[in-house]
Amino acid sequence: MVSVQGYLSCLLWFAGVISAASLQHITEPFGDNPTNVGFYLYVPDKLSPRPPVLIHTHGCHGTAEGAYKGYRFPKLADQYGFIVIYPDSPFLEKKCWDVSSRETLTHNGGGDSLGIASMVRWTLDKYAGDRGRVFATGVSSGAMITNVLMGSYPDLFAGGSAFAGVPFGCYAAPGNNSGVYWYWDYACAAGNVTHTPRQWKAMVDAAYPGYTGWRPKVQVFHGTVDEVLNYNNFGEEIKQWTAVFGLDYRRPASITENTPKKGWTKSSYGGGWFEAFSAFNVTHNIQMQEDLVLEFFDLKCNGQDCFSWGKGGPRKPCSKRRSPVQEHRR
Ligand SMILES: *[C@@H]1O[C@H](CO)[C@@H](O)[C@H](O)[C@H]1NC(C)=O
Ligand SMILES: *[C@@H]1O[C@H](CO)[C@@H](O)[C@H](O)[C@H]1NC(C)=O
Ligand SMILES: *[C@@H]1O[C@H](CO)[C@@H](O)[C@H](O)[C@H]1NC(C)=O
C-alpha cells in the first residue's frame, strides 16, 4: 500500500512534470533552410510580454539537446520569460557549423546562418517576440557562428556573446567559397590568420553590402592557453568588432581585472558596445558565463524599458538612441 503522503507527492511530482516546458523539435516548414539545420525550441510556460529570443548554438561534436541540457539557459528562461532557440548542425560527421561558405557569410545568402535566421523570423512571428531583443551565444564552433550571425544578420540581432571563437570570415574557404559549407581552416585555428582592423571590417561590410543600420553589440571571451582555436584569434576579433563600431582597438575605455573570475580581464570599448574578456591560463574548455551573458543582453529585465539603450531605442516616442556606428556615420 502506498501511504497518503507518498500518493500526494506522486501526484505533485506528476503535476510538476506535465506543467514544465520541454525542448520541442520543430518539424514544420519554418522558412529558407538550404543546409537543413535542425530546429529545436525552448518556450518557458511563463513568457514575458513580447518575449526576447536567445539563440544558443552548440559546439563541434555537440547537439541541440546537449546544449539544452548542459547549460543554465532553460532555467534562466523560466525565470525571465525569454525563448531559447537551439539550432542543430546538419554536418553529421563533425557537427560543426558552416562558417566558411560564401552563402553563410552573406546576408540572406544561404548556408547554416540563413537556416538560423529563418528560425528567428518564424519564432518572432509565432510568439509575437520582441524584434529589438534577439541575441546569440555559443562556445567554440557555437562562438564562430555567433560571430557569423552578427556579421551577416546585423538587422536581426541586438547582440552576440562568443566564447572561444574566431572573427567573422576567418574560416572563409579559399578561392570561390560558394558551396564550401563546413571547411576547417587550420591556419585560422592555429592563430596564423591576421588582418588589419580595416580588412576585418571590410569582410563584415561585404556580408551585407550597403547596410548602414544598427550593429549588434558584441562580447568575446578567450582563454590564453586555448589549444584548439589559438588565442591570437581573440586579438583579431577585437580588431574586427572595434573597427566595425568605429573604435580604436588599442584604446579600451576601461580595463577591469579579475572579472567575472580570478585571472579574467575585461576590456570595455565604446560605452560597452564591445567587451573582450581574456581568461588567463584557460584552455579551449572555457566556462560559459550564463549570468554575465544575460546581463550583457539585459535579459534579466522584465519591465517596460528593457534594453532601453539598445535596438529601437527606449520604448518612448521621440527619443532614439544610436549605436556607435550610427554616431560615427552621422
Ligand atoms: C563561384 O561558384 C559558383 C558556383 O559554382 C558560381 O555560380 C559563381 O559564379 C562563382 N563565383 C565567382 C566569383 O567565381
Ligand atoms: C602557423 O604558423 C606557425 C609559425 O609560423 C607554423 O609553424 C605552423 O605550421 C602554422 N600552422 C598552420 C596550420 O598554418
Ligand atoms: C595554469 O594551469 C595549470 C593547469 O591547471 C596549472 O598547473 C598551472 O600552474 C597554471 N599556471 C599558472 C601560471 O597559473
Short mmCIF file of C-alpha atoms and ligand atoms in Angstrom, two decimals:
data_model
loop_
_atom_site.label_atom_id
_atom_site.label_comp_id
_atom_site.label_asym_id
_atom_site.label_seq_id
_atom_site.Cartn_x
_atom_site.Cartn_y
_atom_site.Cartn_z
CA MET A 1 0.00 0.00 0.00
CA VAL A 2 1.19 3.49 -0.84
CA SER A 3 0.91 5.96 2.04
CA VAL A 4 -1.23 9.06 1.67
CA GLN A 5 1.86 11.26 1.73
CA GLY A 6 3.55 9.08 -0.86
CA TYR A 7 0.48 9.21 -3.07
CA LEU A 8 0.22 13.01 -2.73
CA SER A 9 3.89 13.59 -3.50
CA CYS A 10 3.50 11.34 -6.54
CA LEU A 11 0.58 13.44 -7.74
CA LEU A 12 2.50 16.67 -7.14
CA TRP A 13 5.52 15.25 -8.94
CA PHE A 14 3.32 14.27 -11.87
CA ALA A 15 1.68 17.74 -11.97
CA GLY A 16 5.15 19.27 -11.98
CA VAL A 17 6.25 17.12 -14.88
CA ILE A 18 3.24 17.84 -17.05
CA SER A 19 3.36 21.61 -16.47
CA ALA A 20 7.09 22.00 -17.15
CA ALA A 21 8.08 23.16 -20.61
CA SER A 22 10.47 20.99 -22.55
CA LEU A 23 12.62 21.10 -25.65
CA GLN A 24 10.50 20.88 -28.81
CA HIS A 25 11.70 19.73 -32.21
CA ILE A 26 10.11 21.96 -34.85
CA THR A 27 9.48 19.83 -37.92
CA GLU A 28 7.02 22.03 -39.80
CA PRO A 29 8.43 24.30 -42.53
CA PHE A 30 9.80 27.50 -41.00
CA GLY A 31 11.36 29.29 -44.00
CA ASP A 32 14.52 29.04 -46.07
CA ASN A 33 16.83 26.41 -44.66
CA PRO A 34 19.04 25.31 -47.55
CA THR A 35 21.52 23.28 -45.47
CA ASN A 36 18.79 21.65 -43.38
CA VAL A 37 19.76 22.93 -39.93
CA GLY A 38 17.72 21.24 -37.17
CA PHE A 39 15.35 23.50 -35.25
CA TYR A 40 14.78 22.95 -31.52
CA LEU A 41 12.98 25.39 -29.32
CA TYR A 42 12.50 26.02 -25.62
CA VAL A 43 9.47 28.12 -24.74
CA PRO A 44 9.01 28.54 -21.00
CA ASP A 45 5.50 28.15 -19.56
CA LYS A 46 5.54 31.75 -18.47
CA LEU A 47 6.66 34.09 -21.25
CA SER A 48 7.26 37.76 -20.72
CA PRO A 49 5.09 40.01 -22.91
CA ARG A 50 6.81 40.44 -26.30
CA PRO A 51 9.38 37.83 -25.31
CA PRO A 52 13.03 38.27 -26.27
CA VAL A 53 14.74 35.43 -28.14
CA LEU A 54 18.15 33.88 -27.43
CA ILE A 55 19.95 31.58 -29.89
CA HIS A 56 22.26 29.11 -28.21
CA THR A 57 24.43 27.25 -30.72
CA HIS A 58 26.30 24.10 -29.67
CA GLY A 59 29.99 23.44 -30.40
CA CYS A 60 31.58 20.83 -32.71
CA HIS A 61 30.51 17.27 -31.82
CA GLY A 62 27.59 18.82 -29.95
CA THR A 63 23.84 18.73 -30.40
CA ALA A 64 20.88 20.99 -29.72
CA GLU A 65 19.81 18.66 -26.93
CA GLY A 66 23.28 18.66 -25.41
CA ALA A 67 23.30 22.46 -25.37
CA TYR A 68 19.83 22.46 -23.82
CA LYS A 69 20.84 20.05 -21.07
CA GLY A 70 24.36 21.26 -20.42
CA TYR A 71 23.76 24.93 -19.64
CA ARG A 72 21.56 27.01 -17.37
CA PHE A 73 19.71 28.94 -20.08
CA PRO A 74 16.44 26.93 -19.82
CA LYS A 75 16.22 27.61 -16.07
CA LEU A 76 17.03 31.27 -16.68
CA ALA A 77 14.40 31.38 -19.46
CA ASP A 78 11.85 30.04 -16.94
CA GLN A 79 12.86 32.79 -14.56
CA TYR A 80 13.00 35.70 -17.02
CA GLY A 81 10.48 34.66 -19.69
CA PHE A 82 12.58 34.60 -22.86
CA ILE A 83 12.57 31.96 -25.61
CA VAL A 84 15.67 29.89 -26.45
CA ILE A 85 16.32 28.55 -29.96
CA TYR A 86 18.68 25.58 -30.17
CA PRO A 87 19.84 25.02 -33.77
CA ASP A 88 21.32 21.60 -34.52
CA SER A 89 24.18 21.31 -37.01
CA PRO A 90 23.33 19.41 -40.21
CA PHE A 91 27.00 18.42 -40.66
CA LEU A 92 26.56 14.95 -39.16
CA GLU A 93 30.20 13.91 -39.36
CA LYS A 94 31.63 16.62 -37.11
CA LYS A 95 28.58 18.62 -36.03
CA CYS A 96 30.44 21.91 -36.54
CA TRP A 97 28.78 25.00 -38.04
CA ASP A 98 29.12 26.37 -41.55
CA VAL A 99 31.27 29.44 -41.02
CA SER A 100 33.19 29.09 -44.30
CA SER A 101 30.80 29.33 -47.26
CA ARG A 102 30.09 32.46 -49.23
CA GLU A 103 26.44 31.66 -48.57
CA THR A 104 26.69 31.71 -44.78
CA LEU A 105 28.89 34.82 -44.86
CA THR A 106 26.30 36.73 -46.92
CA HIS A 107 23.04 38.28 -45.74
CA ASN A 108 20.19 36.01 -46.89
CA GLY A 109 22.80 34.17 -48.97
CA GLY A 110 22.17 30.65 -47.68
CA GLY A 111 24.27 28.28 -45.59
CA ASP A 112 23.68 27.49 -41.92
CA SER A 113 23.30 31.15 -40.99
CA LEU A 114 20.19 31.52 -43.18
CA GLY A 115 18.55 28.47 -41.59
CA ILE A 116 19.12 30.05 -38.17
CA ALA A 117 17.86 33.45 -39.37
CA SER A 118 14.68 31.72 -40.58
CA MET A 119 14.20 30.17 -37.13
CA VAL A 120 14.45 33.64 -35.61
CA ARG A 121 11.88 35.10 -38.02
CA TRP A 122 9.46 32.18 -37.50
CA THR A 123 9.77 32.36 -33.71
CA LEU A 124 9.25 36.14 -33.61
CA ASP A 125 6.08 35.74 -35.68
CA LYS A 126 4.69 32.76 -33.83
CA TYR A 127 5.24 34.13 -30.30
CA ALA A 128 4.92 37.85 -31.05
CA GLY A 129 8.54 38.21 -29.95
CA ASP A 130 10.48 41.42 -29.46
CA ARG A 131 12.29 42.15 -32.74
CA GLY A 132 14.57 44.53 -30.89
CA ARG A 133 15.76 41.83 -28.50
CA VAL A 134 17.20 38.86 -30.37
CA PHE A 135 20.59 37.58 -29.20
CA ALA A 136 23.03 34.76 -29.88
CA THR A 137 25.66 32.98 -27.86
CA GLY A 138 27.79 29.86 -28.01
CA VAL A 139 31.15 28.26 -27.26
CA SER A 140 33.79 27.23 -29.84
CA SER A 141 32.05 26.47 -33.17
CA GLY A 142 28.98 27.99 -31.48
CA ALA A 143 31.01 31.16 -30.94
CA MET A 144 32.18 31.15 -34.56
CA ILE A 145 28.62 31.00 -35.88
CA THR A 146 27.64 33.68 -33.35
CA ASN A 147 30.23 35.99 -34.95
CA VAL A 148 28.90 34.98 -38.38
CA LEU A 149 25.33 35.82 -37.38
CA MET A 150 26.41 39.24 -36.08
CA GLY A 151 28.11 39.97 -39.41
CA SER A 152 25.57 38.50 -41.83
CA TYR A 153 22.38 39.48 -39.97
CA PRO A 154 23.05 42.77 -38.14
CA ASP A 155 19.43 43.70 -38.81
CA LEU A 156 18.08 40.68 -36.90
CA PHE A 157 20.34 40.68 -33.86
CA ALA A 158 20.70 43.07 -30.96
CA GLY A 159 23.78 41.37 -29.55
CA GLY A 160 26.14 38.41 -29.54
CA SER A 161 28.38 36.72 -27.00
CA ALA A 162 31.16 34.45 -28.31
CA PHE A 163 33.24 32.11 -26.11
CA ALA A 164 36.49 30.86 -27.68
CA GLY A 165 35.63 31.63 -31.30
CA VAL A 166 37.27 33.28 -34.30
CA PRO A 167 36.49 36.52 -36.19
CA PHE A 168 33.81 36.73 -38.86
CA GLY A 169 35.34 35.48 -42.14
CA CYS A 170 38.43 33.87 -40.58
CA TYR A 171 37.22 30.43 -41.73
CA ALA A 172 36.15 31.61 -45.20
CA ALA A 173 37.15 28.79 -47.53
CA PRO A 174 39.86 29.78 -50.03
CA GLY A 175 39.06 30.81 -53.60
CA ASN A 176 35.46 30.65 -54.64
CA ASN A 177 33.97 29.52 -51.36
CA SER A 178 30.47 29.19 -52.77
CA GLY A 179 29.02 25.89 -51.57
CA VAL A 180 32.03 25.06 -49.34
CA TYR A 181 30.00 24.65 -46.18
CA TRP A 182 31.91 23.03 -43.34
CA TYR A 183 35.51 23.79 -44.19
CA TRP A 184 38.05 23.56 -41.37
CA ASP A 185 40.63 26.35 -41.63
CA TYR A 186 43.78 25.06 -39.96
CA ALA A 187 45.62 28.35 -40.37
CA CYS A 188 42.86 30.31 -38.63
CA ALA A 189 42.56 27.71 -35.87
CA ALA A 190 46.34 27.94 -35.33
CA GLY A 191 46.08 31.70 -34.99
CA ASN A 192 48.00 32.34 -38.20
CA VAL A 193 45.38 34.48 -39.91
CA THR A 194 45.92 38.15 -39.13
CA HIS A 195 44.45 41.21 -40.79
CA THR A 196 44.27 44.91 -40.16
CA PRO A 197 41.15 46.27 -38.47
CA ARG A 198 40.16 47.81 -41.79
CA GLN A 199 40.43 44.44 -43.59
CA TRP A 200 38.41 42.64 -40.93
CA LYS A 201 35.76 45.34 -41.10
CA ALA A 202 35.67 45.07 -44.90
CA MET A 203 34.68 41.41 -44.59
CA VAL A 204 31.78 42.31 -42.32
CA ASP A 205 30.73 45.12 -44.66
CA ALA A 206 30.84 42.75 -47.64
CA ALA A 207 28.40 40.40 -45.89
CA TYR A 208 25.60 42.89 -46.33
CA PRO A 209 26.59 45.47 -48.92
CA GLY A 210 25.02 48.87 -48.48
CA TYR A 211 23.73 48.16 -44.97
CA THR A 212 24.07 51.23 -42.77
CA GLY A 213 21.68 50.38 -39.95
CA TRP A 214 22.07 49.09 -36.43
CA ARG A 215 25.05 46.93 -35.46
CA PRO A 216 24.58 44.43 -32.63
CA LYS A 217 26.75 44.83 -29.54
CA VAL A 218 29.35 42.10 -29.15
CA GLN A 219 31.13 40.41 -26.26
CA VAL A 220 34.01 37.94 -26.75
CA PHE A 221 35.84 35.61 -24.35
CA HIS A 222 39.03 33.60 -24.88
CA GLY A 223 41.43 31.51 -22.82
CA THR A 224 45.09 32.48 -23.13
CA VAL A 225 46.18 28.82 -23.49
CA ASP A 226 43.43 27.75 -25.92
CA GLU A 227 44.85 24.68 -27.68
CA VAL A 228 42.10 24.38 -30.36
CA LEU A 229 41.46 27.94 -31.52
CA ASN A 230 44.62 29.87 -30.77
CA TYR A 231 44.41 32.92 -28.51
CA ASN A 232 45.60 35.15 -31.39
CA ASN A 233 42.02 34.94 -32.63
CA PHE A 234 40.95 36.95 -29.61
CA GLY A 235 43.10 39.89 -30.70
CA GLU A 236 41.77 39.58 -34.25
CA GLU A 237 38.16 39.58 -33.01
CA ILE A 238 38.93 42.74 -31.04
CA LYS A 239 40.37 44.41 -34.13
CA GLN A 240 37.34 43.39 -36.17
CA TRP A 241 34.49 44.47 -33.92
CA THR A 242 36.11 47.70 -32.72
CA ALA A 243 36.65 48.61 -36.40
CA VAL A 244 33.01 47.82 -37.19
CA PHE A 245 31.99 50.21 -34.40
CA GLY A 246 34.48 52.85 -35.48
CA LEU A 247 36.51 52.42 -32.28
CA ASP A 248 40.25 52.04 -31.71
CA TYR A 249 41.25 48.52 -30.63
CA ARG A 250 44.25 49.89 -28.73
CA ARG A 251 42.08 52.10 -26.58
CA PRO A 252 39.62 50.35 -24.33
CA ALA A 253 37.53 52.79 -22.32
CA SER A 254 38.19 50.69 -19.24
CA ILE A 255 40.07 47.59 -18.10
CA THR A 256 38.86 45.56 -15.14
CA GLU A 257 40.89 42.75 -13.66
CA ASN A 258 39.58 39.57 -12.04
CA THR A 259 36.11 39.77 -13.50
CA PRO A 260 33.93 37.68 -13.54
CA LYS A 261 36.60 35.26 -12.28
CA LYS A 262 40.09 35.45 -10.88
CA GLY A 263 42.58 35.89 -13.72
CA TRP A 264 40.00 37.07 -16.24
CA THR A 265 40.48 40.62 -17.54
CA LYS A 266 37.69 42.61 -19.11
CA SER A 267 38.34 45.37 -21.64
CA SER A 268 35.34 47.52 -22.43
CA TYR A 269 35.12 49.69 -25.53
CA GLY A 270 32.83 52.44 -26.69
CA GLY A 271 30.41 52.69 -23.79
CA GLY A 272 30.11 48.91 -23.53
CA TRP A 273 29.23 48.25 -27.16
CA PHE A 274 32.12 45.85 -27.33
CA GLU A 275 33.63 43.84 -24.49
CA ALA A 276 36.58 41.44 -24.53
CA PHE A 277 37.40 39.03 -21.69
CA SER A 278 40.87 37.49 -21.64
CA ALA A 279 40.86 34.39 -19.43
CA PHE A 280 44.36 33.80 -18.09
CA ASN A 281 45.64 30.19 -18.27
CA VAL A 282 42.26 28.92 -19.52
CA THR A 283 42.16 26.28 -22.29
CA HIS A 284 39.58 25.86 -25.07
CA ASN A 285 37.35 24.32 -22.43
CA ILE A 286 36.28 27.78 -21.27
CA GLN A 287 33.39 28.06 -18.87
CA MET A 288 30.27 29.68 -20.29
CA GLN A 289 29.15 32.57 -18.06
CA GLU A 290 25.38 32.39 -18.43
CA ASP A 291 24.60 35.18 -15.96
CA LEU A 292 27.11 37.56 -17.46
CA VAL A 293 25.70 36.87 -20.94
CA LEU A 294 22.15 37.64 -19.78
CA GLU A 295 23.34 40.82 -18.10
CA PHE A 296 25.12 41.97 -21.26
CA PHE A 297 21.89 41.41 -23.19
CA ASP A 298 19.75 42.94 -20.42
CA LEU A 299 17.73 39.71 -20.46
CA LYS A 300 17.13 39.77 -16.73
CA CYS A 301 14.92 42.77 -17.25
CA ASN A 302 11.20 42.02 -17.27
CA GLY A 303 9.74 45.51 -17.22
CA GLN A 304 8.80 48.08 -19.82
CA ASP A 305 12.16 49.67 -20.51
CA CYS A 306 14.28 46.58 -21.05
CA PHE A 307 17.26 47.10 -23.33
CA SER A 308 16.23 50.74 -23.38
CA TRP A 309 19.68 51.84 -24.53
CA GLY A 310 19.51 49.40 -27.38
CA LYS A 311 17.98 48.50 -30.67
CA GLY A 312 14.96 50.57 -31.50
CA GLY A 313 15.71 52.94 -28.64
CA PRO A 314 13.67 53.39 -25.48
CA ARG A 315 10.02 52.47 -25.71
CA LYS A 316 9.03 56.10 -25.57
CA PRO A 317 8.28 58.33 -28.53
CA CYS A 318 10.77 60.88 -29.81
CA SER A 319 13.91 59.61 -28.09
CA LYS A 320 16.05 57.42 -30.25
CA ARG A 321 19.42 56.10 -29.29
CA ARG A 322 22.03 55.19 -31.82
CA SER A 323 24.73 52.56 -31.81
CA PRO A 324 28.29 53.91 -32.11
CA VAL A 325 28.30 53.03 -35.81
CA GLN A 326 25.43 55.36 -36.43
CA GLU A 327 27.01 58.01 -34.21
CA HIS A 328 30.18 57.60 -36.18
CA ARG A 329 28.45 57.97 -39.51
CA ARG A 330 26.35 60.93 -38.58
C1 LIG B 1 31.57 30.69 -57.63
O1 LIG B 1 31.00 29.44 -57.88
C2 LIG B 1 29.59 29.49 -58.10
C3 LIG B 1 29.04 28.07 -58.14
O2 LIG B 1 29.94 27.19 -58.71
C4 LIG B 1 29.31 30.29 -59.33
O3 LIG B 1 27.93 30.37 -59.58
C5 LIG B 1 29.86 31.69 -59.13
O4 LIG B 1 29.71 32.46 -60.30
C6 LIG B 1 31.33 31.66 -58.76
N1 LIG B 1 31.72 33.00 -58.38
C7 LIG B 1 32.90 33.52 -58.67
C8 LIG B 1 33.15 34.92 -58.19
O5 LIG B 1 33.75 32.90 -59.30
C1 LIG B 2 51.15 28.51 -38.11
O1 LIG B 2 52.34 29.26 -38.04
C2 LIG B 2 53.40 28.56 -37.37
C3 LIG B 2 54.53 29.55 -37.19
O2 LIG B 2 54.87 30.15 -38.41
C4 LIG B 2 53.77 27.34 -38.19
O3 LIG B 2 54.79 26.62 -37.55
C5 LIG B 2 52.54 26.45 -38.34
O4 LIG B 2 52.83 25.36 -39.19
C6 LIG B 2 51.39 27.23 -38.90
N1 LIG B 2 50.21 26.36 -38.84
C7 LIG B 2 49.23 26.39 -39.75
C8 LIG B 2 48.21 25.33 -39.63
O5 LIG B 2 49.18 27.23 -40.60
C1 LIG B 3 47.95 27.02 -15.37
O1 LIG B 3 47.05 25.93 -15.20
C2 LIG B 3 47.72 24.72 -14.98
C3 LIG B 3 46.69 23.61 -15.03
O2 LIG B 3 45.55 23.95 -14.29
C4 LIG B 3 48.47 24.80 -13.67
O3 LIG B 3 49.13 23.57 -13.40
C5 LIG B 3 49.48 25.93 -13.76
O4 LIG B 3 50.13 26.09 -12.52
C6 LIG B 3 48.81 27.22 -14.17
N1 LIG B 3 49.81 28.22 -14.45
C7 LIG B 3 49.82 29.45 -13.95
C8 LIG B 3 50.94 30.34 -14.38
O5 LIG B 3 48.94 29.84 -13.21
#
